[in-house]
Short mmCIF file of C-alpha atoms and ligand atoms in Angstrom, two decimals:
data_model
loop_
_atom_site.label_atom_id
_atom_site.label_comp_id
_atom_site.label_asym_id
_atom_site.label_seq_id
_atom_site.Cartn_x
_atom_site.Cartn_y
_atom_site.Cartn_z
CA MET A 1 5.15 7.81 1.83
CA ASN A 2 6.39 4.73 -0.04
CA VAL A 3 3.61 2.14 -0.50
CA GLY A 4 4.04 -1.35 -1.63
CA PHE A 5 0.75 -2.84 -3.16
CA VAL A 6 0.34 -6.68 -3.53
CA GLY A 7 -2.62 -8.03 -5.54
CA LEU A 8 -3.94 -6.21 -8.59
CA GLY A 9 -7.37 -7.98 -9.19
CA THR A 10 -10.76 -6.44 -9.58
CA MET A 11 -10.38 -4.38 -6.33
CA GLY A 12 -6.54 -4.01 -5.88
CA ALA A 13 -5.97 -2.54 -9.38
CA ARG A 14 -8.46 0.18 -8.76
CA MET A 15 -7.32 0.89 -5.19
CA ALA A 16 -3.58 0.98 -6.24
CA LYS A 17 -4.61 3.42 -9.03
CA ARG A 18 -6.14 5.70 -6.42
CA LEU A 19 -2.92 5.64 -4.40
CA VAL A 20 -0.78 6.58 -7.62
CA GLU A 21 -3.21 9.35 -8.38
CA ALA A 22 -3.08 10.53 -4.76
CA GLY A 23 0.55 11.22 -5.20
CA PHE A 24 1.97 8.18 -3.11
CA ASP A 25 5.11 6.45 -4.48
CA VAL A 26 3.62 3.02 -5.17
CA ARG A 27 5.40 -0.17 -5.99
CA VAL A 28 3.17 -2.88 -7.32
CA HIS A 29 3.30 -6.69 -7.63
CA ASN A 30 0.79 -9.11 -8.84
CA ARG A 31 1.14 -12.85 -9.25
CA THR A 32 0.18 -12.59 -12.94
CA ARG A 33 2.74 -10.04 -13.74
CA SER A 34 0.98 -8.59 -16.93
CA ARG A 35 -1.57 -7.03 -14.46
CA GLU A 36 1.05 -4.66 -13.21
CA GLU A 37 1.26 -2.89 -16.67
CA PRO A 38 -1.73 -0.57 -16.47
CA LEU A 39 -0.28 0.72 -13.06
CA THR A 40 3.26 1.17 -14.30
CA ALA A 41 1.87 3.18 -17.18
CA LEU A 42 0.43 5.55 -14.60
CA GLY A 43 3.78 5.84 -12.74
CA ALA A 44 3.83 2.78 -10.35
CA VAL A 45 7.05 0.79 -10.21
CA ALA A 46 6.80 -2.92 -10.94
CA ALA A 47 8.18 -5.26 -8.19
CA ALA A 48 9.25 -8.87 -9.09
CA SER A 49 7.81 -10.34 -5.75
CA PRO A 50 5.89 -9.32 -2.68
CA ALA A 51 9.28 -9.04 -0.80
CA GLU A 52 10.48 -6.54 -3.46
CA ALA A 53 7.26 -4.50 -3.18
CA ALA A 54 7.82 -4.40 0.59
CA ALA A 55 11.52 -3.49 0.62
CA GLY A 56 11.80 0.25 1.59
CA ALA A 57 8.22 0.63 1.92
CA ASP A 58 6.54 2.58 4.82
CA VAL A 59 3.27 0.73 4.20
CA VAL A 60 2.35 -2.49 2.39
CA VAL A 61 -1.11 -3.09 1.18
CA VAL A 62 -2.24 -6.68 0.53
CA MET A 63 -5.41 -7.17 -1.55
CA VAL A 64 -5.74 -10.89 -2.44
CA SER A 65 -8.52 -13.55 -2.44
CA ASP A 66 -8.62 -15.71 0.66
CA THR A 67 -6.97 -16.57 4.01
CA PRO A 68 -4.26 -19.04 2.47
CA ASP A 69 -3.52 -16.50 -0.25
CA VAL A 70 -2.74 -13.78 2.32
CA GLU A 71 -0.67 -16.17 4.18
CA HIS A 72 1.26 -17.12 0.98
CA VAL A 73 1.80 -13.43 0.10
CA LEU A 74 3.08 -12.57 3.50
CA PHE A 75 5.25 -15.61 4.57
CA GLY A 76 5.78 -17.44 1.20
CA PRO A 77 9.40 -17.87 -0.10
CA ASP A 78 9.44 -14.34 -1.50
CA GLY A 79 6.84 -13.00 0.83
CA VAL A 80 6.26 -9.52 2.28
CA ALA A 81 7.85 -10.76 5.53
CA ARG A 82 11.26 -11.12 3.81
CA GLY A 83 11.28 -7.67 2.50
CA ALA A 84 9.55 -5.54 5.16
CA ALA A 85 11.78 -3.73 7.65
CA ALA A 86 10.90 -3.22 11.26
CA GLY A 87 8.38 -0.37 11.68
CA THR A 88 6.67 -0.91 8.25
CA VAL A 89 2.96 -1.22 8.56
CA VAL A 90 1.24 -4.04 6.57
CA ILE A 91 -2.44 -3.38 5.77
CA ASP A 92 -4.38 -6.40 4.75
CA MET A 93 -7.50 -5.26 2.96
CA SER A 94 -8.57 -8.63 1.65
CA THR A 95 -11.67 -10.36 3.36
CA VAL A 96 -10.23 -13.21 5.42
CA SER A 97 -10.46 -15.05 8.77
CA PRO A 98 -10.27 -12.81 11.76
CA GLU A 99 -8.60 -15.57 13.82
CA ALA A 100 -5.90 -16.24 11.16
CA THR A 101 -5.47 -12.42 10.98
CA GLN A 102 -4.40 -12.33 14.63
CA GLY A 103 -1.75 -14.93 13.95
CA PHE A 104 -0.50 -13.09 10.80
CA ALA A 105 -0.08 -9.99 13.02
CA ALA A 106 1.76 -11.85 15.66
CA ARG A 107 4.19 -13.51 13.26
CA LEU A 108 4.95 -10.19 11.61
CA GLY A 109 5.23 -8.52 15.05
CA GLU A 110 8.14 -10.84 15.90
CA ALA A 111 10.25 -8.81 13.33
CA GLY A 112 8.75 -5.38 14.52
CA VAL A 113 6.49 -5.24 11.38
CA ARG A 114 3.29 -3.62 12.43
CA PHE A 115 -0.27 -4.83 11.16
CA VAL A 116 -3.68 -3.37 10.42
CA ASP A 117 -6.61 -5.41 8.98
CA ALA A 118 -8.74 -3.17 6.91
CA PRO A 119 -11.24 -5.13 4.74
CA VAL A 120 -13.61 -3.03 2.70
CA SER A 121 -17.25 -2.79 1.54
CA GLY A 122 -18.40 -0.94 -1.61
CA GLY A 123 -17.49 -3.23 -4.43
CA SER A 124 -15.48 -2.45 -7.51
CA GLU A 125 -17.46 0.75 -8.06
CA GLY A 126 -16.37 2.06 -4.40
CA ALA A 127 -12.73 0.92 -5.37
CA GLU A 128 -12.77 2.84 -8.63
CA HIS A 129 -14.15 5.92 -7.06
CA GLY A 130 -12.28 5.94 -3.75
CA THR A 131 -15.59 5.61 -1.77
CA LEU A 132 -14.95 2.31 -0.05
CA THR A 133 -16.15 1.72 3.51
CA ILE A 134 -13.10 0.63 5.44
CA MET A 135 -13.29 -1.32 8.71
CA ALA A 136 -9.88 -1.20 10.45
CA GLY A 137 -8.36 -3.33 13.14
CA GLY A 138 -5.21 -2.63 14.88
CA SER A 139 -3.75 -0.39 17.53
CA ALA A 140 -4.97 3.25 17.46
CA GLU A 141 -1.42 4.39 16.69
CA ASP A 142 -0.99 2.10 13.60
CA VAL A 143 -4.41 2.97 12.24
CA GLU A 144 -3.79 6.62 12.52
CA ALA A 145 -0.31 6.26 10.86
CA VAL A 146 -1.89 4.65 7.79
CA ARG A 147 -5.11 6.70 7.69
CA PRO A 148 -3.75 9.04 4.85
CA VAL A 149 -3.34 5.74 2.70
CA LEU A 150 -6.69 4.48 3.70
CA GLU A 151 -8.46 7.78 3.01
CA ALA A 152 -7.14 7.86 -0.63
CA MET A 153 -9.11 4.68 -1.13
CA GLY A 154 -12.21 5.00 1.00
CA SER A 155 -14.74 7.73 1.96
CA LYS A 156 -15.35 6.30 5.51
CA THR A 157 -12.75 4.66 7.67
CA THR A 158 -13.70 3.44 10.99
CA HIS A 159 -11.33 2.13 13.65
CA VAL A 160 -13.50 -0.73 15.12
CA GLY A 161 -11.08 -2.32 17.48
CA PRO A 162 -7.76 -4.37 17.90
CA VAL A 163 -6.08 -6.53 15.15
CA GLY A 164 -8.80 -8.95 13.75
CA ALA A 165 -11.64 -6.64 14.66
CA GLY A 166 -11.89 -5.15 11.16
CA GLN A 167 -12.37 -8.75 9.75
CA ALA A 168 -14.78 -9.56 12.40
CA ALA A 169 -16.80 -6.46 11.51
CA LYS A 170 -16.72 -7.40 7.85
CA ALA A 171 -18.11 -10.89 8.74
CA VAL A 172 -21.00 -9.06 10.35
CA ASN A 173 -21.50 -7.03 7.14
CA GLN A 174 -21.50 -10.18 5.00
CA VAL A 175 -23.93 -12.03 7.26
CA VAL A 176 -26.41 -9.00 7.08
CA VAL A 177 -25.97 -8.42 3.37
CA GLY A 178 -26.42 -12.20 2.58
CA GLY A 179 -29.67 -12.20 4.51
CA PHE A 180 -30.85 -9.10 2.49
CA TYR A 181 -30.14 -10.67 -0.82
CA LEU A 182 -32.28 -13.88 0.10
CA ALA A 183 -35.01 -12.01 1.64
CA VAL A 184 -35.45 -9.62 -1.28
CA ALA A 185 -35.30 -12.68 -3.77
CA GLU A 186 -38.12 -14.37 -1.78
CA GLY A 187 -40.14 -11.19 -1.69
CA MET A 188 -39.71 -10.87 -5.52
CA ALA A 189 -40.76 -14.54 -6.08
CA LEU A 190 -43.84 -14.26 -4.01
CA GLY A 191 -44.89 -11.03 -5.70
CA GLN A 192 -44.30 -12.29 -9.16
CA ALA A 193 -46.02 -15.51 -8.51
CA ALA A 194 -49.06 -13.51 -7.20
CA GLY A 195 -49.23 -11.71 -10.53
CA LEU A 196 -48.61 -8.31 -8.99
CA ASP A 197 -47.31 -5.28 -11.01
CA MET A 198 -43.81 -5.46 -9.32
CA ASP A 199 -42.88 -1.90 -10.32
CA ARG A 200 -45.62 -0.59 -8.27
CA VAL A 201 -44.93 -2.90 -5.46
CA LEU A 202 -41.29 -1.87 -5.38
CA ASP A 203 -42.37 1.80 -5.44
CA ALA A 204 -44.56 1.22 -2.43
CA ILE A 205 -42.36 -1.03 -0.26
CA GLY A 206 -39.14 0.90 -1.12
CA ALA A 207 -40.35 3.83 0.90
CA GLY A 208 -41.33 1.53 3.87
CA ALA A 209 -39.64 -0.57 6.48
CA CYS A 210 -37.84 -2.97 4.01
CA ARG A 211 -36.14 -0.20 2.20
CA SER A 212 -32.50 -1.34 1.54
CA TRP A 213 -29.60 -1.01 -0.85
CA VAL A 214 -30.22 -4.56 -2.13
CA LEU A 215 -34.09 -3.84 -2.71
CA GLU A 216 -33.25 -0.54 -4.44
CA HIS A 217 -30.33 -1.89 -6.66
CA ARG A 218 -30.94 -5.51 -7.14
CA ALA A 219 -34.65 -6.31 -6.96
CA GLY A 220 -35.22 -5.23 -10.67
CA ASN A 221 -32.40 -7.33 -11.81
CA MET A 222 -33.76 -10.37 -9.92
CA LEU A 223 -37.16 -9.92 -11.50
CA ARG A 224 -35.55 -9.74 -15.06
CA GLY A 225 -33.36 -12.78 -14.32
CA GLU A 226 -30.32 -10.67 -15.07
CA TYR A 227 -27.28 -10.83 -12.77
CA PRO A 228 -24.50 -8.52 -14.04
CA LEU A 229 -21.35 -8.52 -11.87
CA GLY A 230 -21.05 -6.36 -8.78
CA PHE A 231 -19.82 -8.91 -6.33
CA ARG A 232 -19.24 -12.56 -7.18
CA LEU A 233 -21.45 -15.03 -5.50
CA ALA A 234 -18.54 -17.36 -4.94
CA LEU A 235 -16.66 -14.57 -3.04
CA HIS A 236 -19.80 -14.01 -0.88
CA ARG A 237 -19.83 -17.82 -0.13
CA LYS A 238 -16.15 -17.62 1.04
CA ASP A 239 -17.20 -14.70 3.29
CA ALA A 240 -20.16 -16.68 4.70
CA GLY A 241 -17.80 -19.43 5.58
CA ILE A 242 -15.48 -17.15 7.39
CA ALA A 243 -18.53 -15.68 9.32
CA LEU A 244 -19.99 -19.24 9.99
CA GLU A 245 -16.48 -20.40 11.40
CA SER A 246 -16.32 -17.35 13.68
CA ALA A 247 -19.97 -18.14 14.87
CA ARG A 248 -18.97 -21.71 15.53
CA ARG A 249 -16.06 -20.66 17.68
CA ALA A 250 -18.06 -18.10 19.50
CA GLY A 251 -21.06 -20.59 20.13
CA VAL A 252 -23.53 -18.48 18.24
CA SER A 253 -26.11 -19.93 15.85
CA LEU A 254 -26.70 -18.22 12.58
CA PRO A 255 -29.58 -20.14 10.74
CA LEU A 256 -30.14 -17.54 8.10
CA ALA A 257 -26.53 -17.53 7.08
CA GLU A 258 -26.33 -21.36 7.10
CA LEU A 259 -29.33 -21.35 4.77
CA VAL A 260 -27.68 -18.65 2.36
CA ALA A 261 -24.43 -20.59 2.36
CA ALA A 262 -26.09 -23.89 1.58
CA LEU A 263 -27.98 -22.18 -1.29
CA GLU A 264 -24.93 -20.59 -2.66
CA ASP A 265 -23.28 -24.09 -2.57
CA ARG A 266 -25.97 -25.49 -4.86
CA LEU A 267 -25.55 -22.49 -7.16
CA ILE A 268 -21.92 -22.83 -7.33
CA ALA A 269 -22.12 -26.52 -8.07
CA ALA A 270 -24.72 -25.61 -10.83
CA GLY A 271 -22.10 -23.25 -12.46
CA PHE A 272 -23.40 -19.88 -11.17
CA GLY A 273 -20.48 -18.96 -8.84
CA ASP A 274 -19.17 -16.23 -11.14
CA GLU A 275 -22.56 -14.47 -11.31
CA ASP A 276 -23.43 -11.50 -8.98
CA VAL A 277 -24.46 -12.55 -5.62
CA SER A 278 -28.17 -11.51 -6.38
CA ALA A 279 -28.19 -14.77 -8.48
CA VAL A 280 -29.35 -16.31 -4.98
CA ALA A 281 -32.70 -15.47 -6.65
CA ARG A 282 -32.10 -18.48 -8.95
CA GLY A 283 -32.48 -20.63 -5.85
CA VAL A 284 -36.05 -19.31 -5.35
CA GLY A 285 -37.13 -19.69 -8.88
CA LEU A 286 -36.58 -16.15 -10.09
CA GLY A 287 -34.81 -15.68 -13.44
CA HIS A 288 -36.10 -18.93 -14.81
CA ASP A 289 -38.97 -19.57 -16.99
CA ARG A 290 -41.46 -20.99 -14.45
CA ASN A 291 -42.52 -23.71 -17.00
CA ASP A 292 -38.93 -24.87 -17.23
P1 NAP B 301 -9.96 -10.92 -7.73
O1 NAP B 301 -10.40 -10.00 -8.78
O2 NAP B 301 -10.20 -12.44 -7.91
O3 NAP B 301 -8.32 -10.75 -7.55
C1 NAP B 301 -7.78 -11.55 -6.68
C2 NAP B 301 -6.23 -11.03 -6.58
O4 NAP B 301 -5.43 -11.92 -5.66
C3 NAP B 301 -5.49 -11.17 -7.94
O5 NAP B 301 -4.62 -10.17 -8.00
C4 NAP B 301 -4.80 -12.54 -7.83
O6 NAP B 301 -3.59 -12.69 -8.52
C5 NAP B 301 -4.36 -12.42 -6.26
N1 NAP B 301 -4.12 -13.75 -5.72
C6 NAP B 301 -5.00 -14.71 -5.41
N2 NAP B 301 -4.52 -15.73 -4.78
C7 NAP B 301 -3.16 -15.62 -4.79
C8 NAP B 301 -1.97 -16.18 -4.27
N3 NAP B 301 -2.16 -17.40 -3.73
N4 NAP B 301 -0.85 -15.66 -4.39
C9 NAP B 301 -0.69 -14.30 -4.89
N5 NAP B 301 -1.69 -13.59 -5.28
C10 NAP B 301 -2.97 -14.28 -5.30
O7 NAP B 301 -10.59 -10.48 -6.31
P2 NAP B 301 -11.19 -9.08 -5.92
O8 NAP B 301 -12.59 -8.98 -6.25
O9 NAP B 301 -10.10 -8.04 -6.24
O10 NAP B 301 -11.10 -9.36 -4.36
C11 NAP B 301 -9.99 -9.08 -3.43
C12 NAP B 301 -10.51 -9.35 -2.03
O11 NAP B 301 -11.37 -8.14 -1.70
C13 NAP B 301 -11.20 -10.59 -1.57
O12 NAP B 301 -10.81 -10.95 -0.34
C14 NAP B 301 -12.62 -10.28 -1.61
O13 NAP B 301 -13.56 -10.94 -0.80
C15 NAP B 301 -12.70 -8.69 -1.22
N6 NAP B 301 -13.71 -7.94 -1.62
C16 NAP B 301 -14.12 -7.86 -2.94
C17 NAP B 301 -15.08 -6.96 -3.36
C18 NAP B 301 -15.67 -7.03 -4.84
O14 NAP B 301 -16.70 -6.31 -4.97
N7 NAP B 301 -15.00 -7.72 -5.79
C19 NAP B 301 -15.73 -6.18 -2.43
C20 NAP B 301 -15.23 -6.15 -1.11
C21 NAP B 301 -14.24 -6.93 -0.76
P3 NAP B 301 -3.79 -13.24 -10.16
O15 NAP B 301 -3.97 -11.98 -10.88
O16 NAP B 301 -2.50 -13.88 -10.46
O17 NAP B 301 -4.97 -14.04 -10.13
#
């Protein structure tokens, strides 16, 4: 299978590497062209534009930042739409708006180009090891057609519904996980302020009802005031915005997601947007000298 891959950032570079290693013929393009070099060293072919990456490809994977970026890569002057032939399947694995996604699929469909939205969870580690969780939206036929490509990048691919459903599922994921981060931060702030031995507290509660990935992997960092990058806070704020817009359209109220987004806005304005999302703990006083 010939695969075009557009967007070699933190996630995309690792995912494209998995595809090369799995034996696909991969043609890569990145806006900052120097980021193609590590992939071409592994055997991928460099493409001068998204259109060139899509030309002759059976499948084109897109992994860029936000909704306008996907639109630009697909429909810009040298976009994927200019190069992809009828029958090609475009898989957008970026995290973007579900509503805009449906529009992208419809526009590509006018030329017979098929579309699957397949956002991921699992971070750069999951991308590196091919253990991403993939939420796929599209027709059953299209999702099955690209399953071998998805399975080279992820350990669990779920077909959640029609085009847009993958992005909608990812929004659910981001609402839940954002709430976890803030809840764990507040619990740690309370325990620390009460003078508790937090190692013992974590040992106790980690076996109970509040057991979670965030508690297990990030509570210690929060208590130490250390936020080494896993997932950038500014990217979570983007995803919270996508979820809140979908909620507004659906007439659903998400008070906790609103609170998380407002807190993240304050932290981004204060210069913490490039830290790990666990830095929401700064918003409840953790990670600071309490005498500051
Ligand atoms: P990143 O490291 O910031 O990389 C972004 C990529 O998009 C770069 O290749 C960048 O090109 C390209 N890009 C951005 N805007 C563009 C435009 N207008 N035209 C062309 N290319 C453009 O981001 P990432 O962490 O890989 O994340 C990619 C997507 O995956 C995002 O939607 C993110 O929310 C999602 N995601 C990330 C994680 C994570 O842990 N990082 C986990 C799950 C999902 P340049 O190199 O030229 O800047």
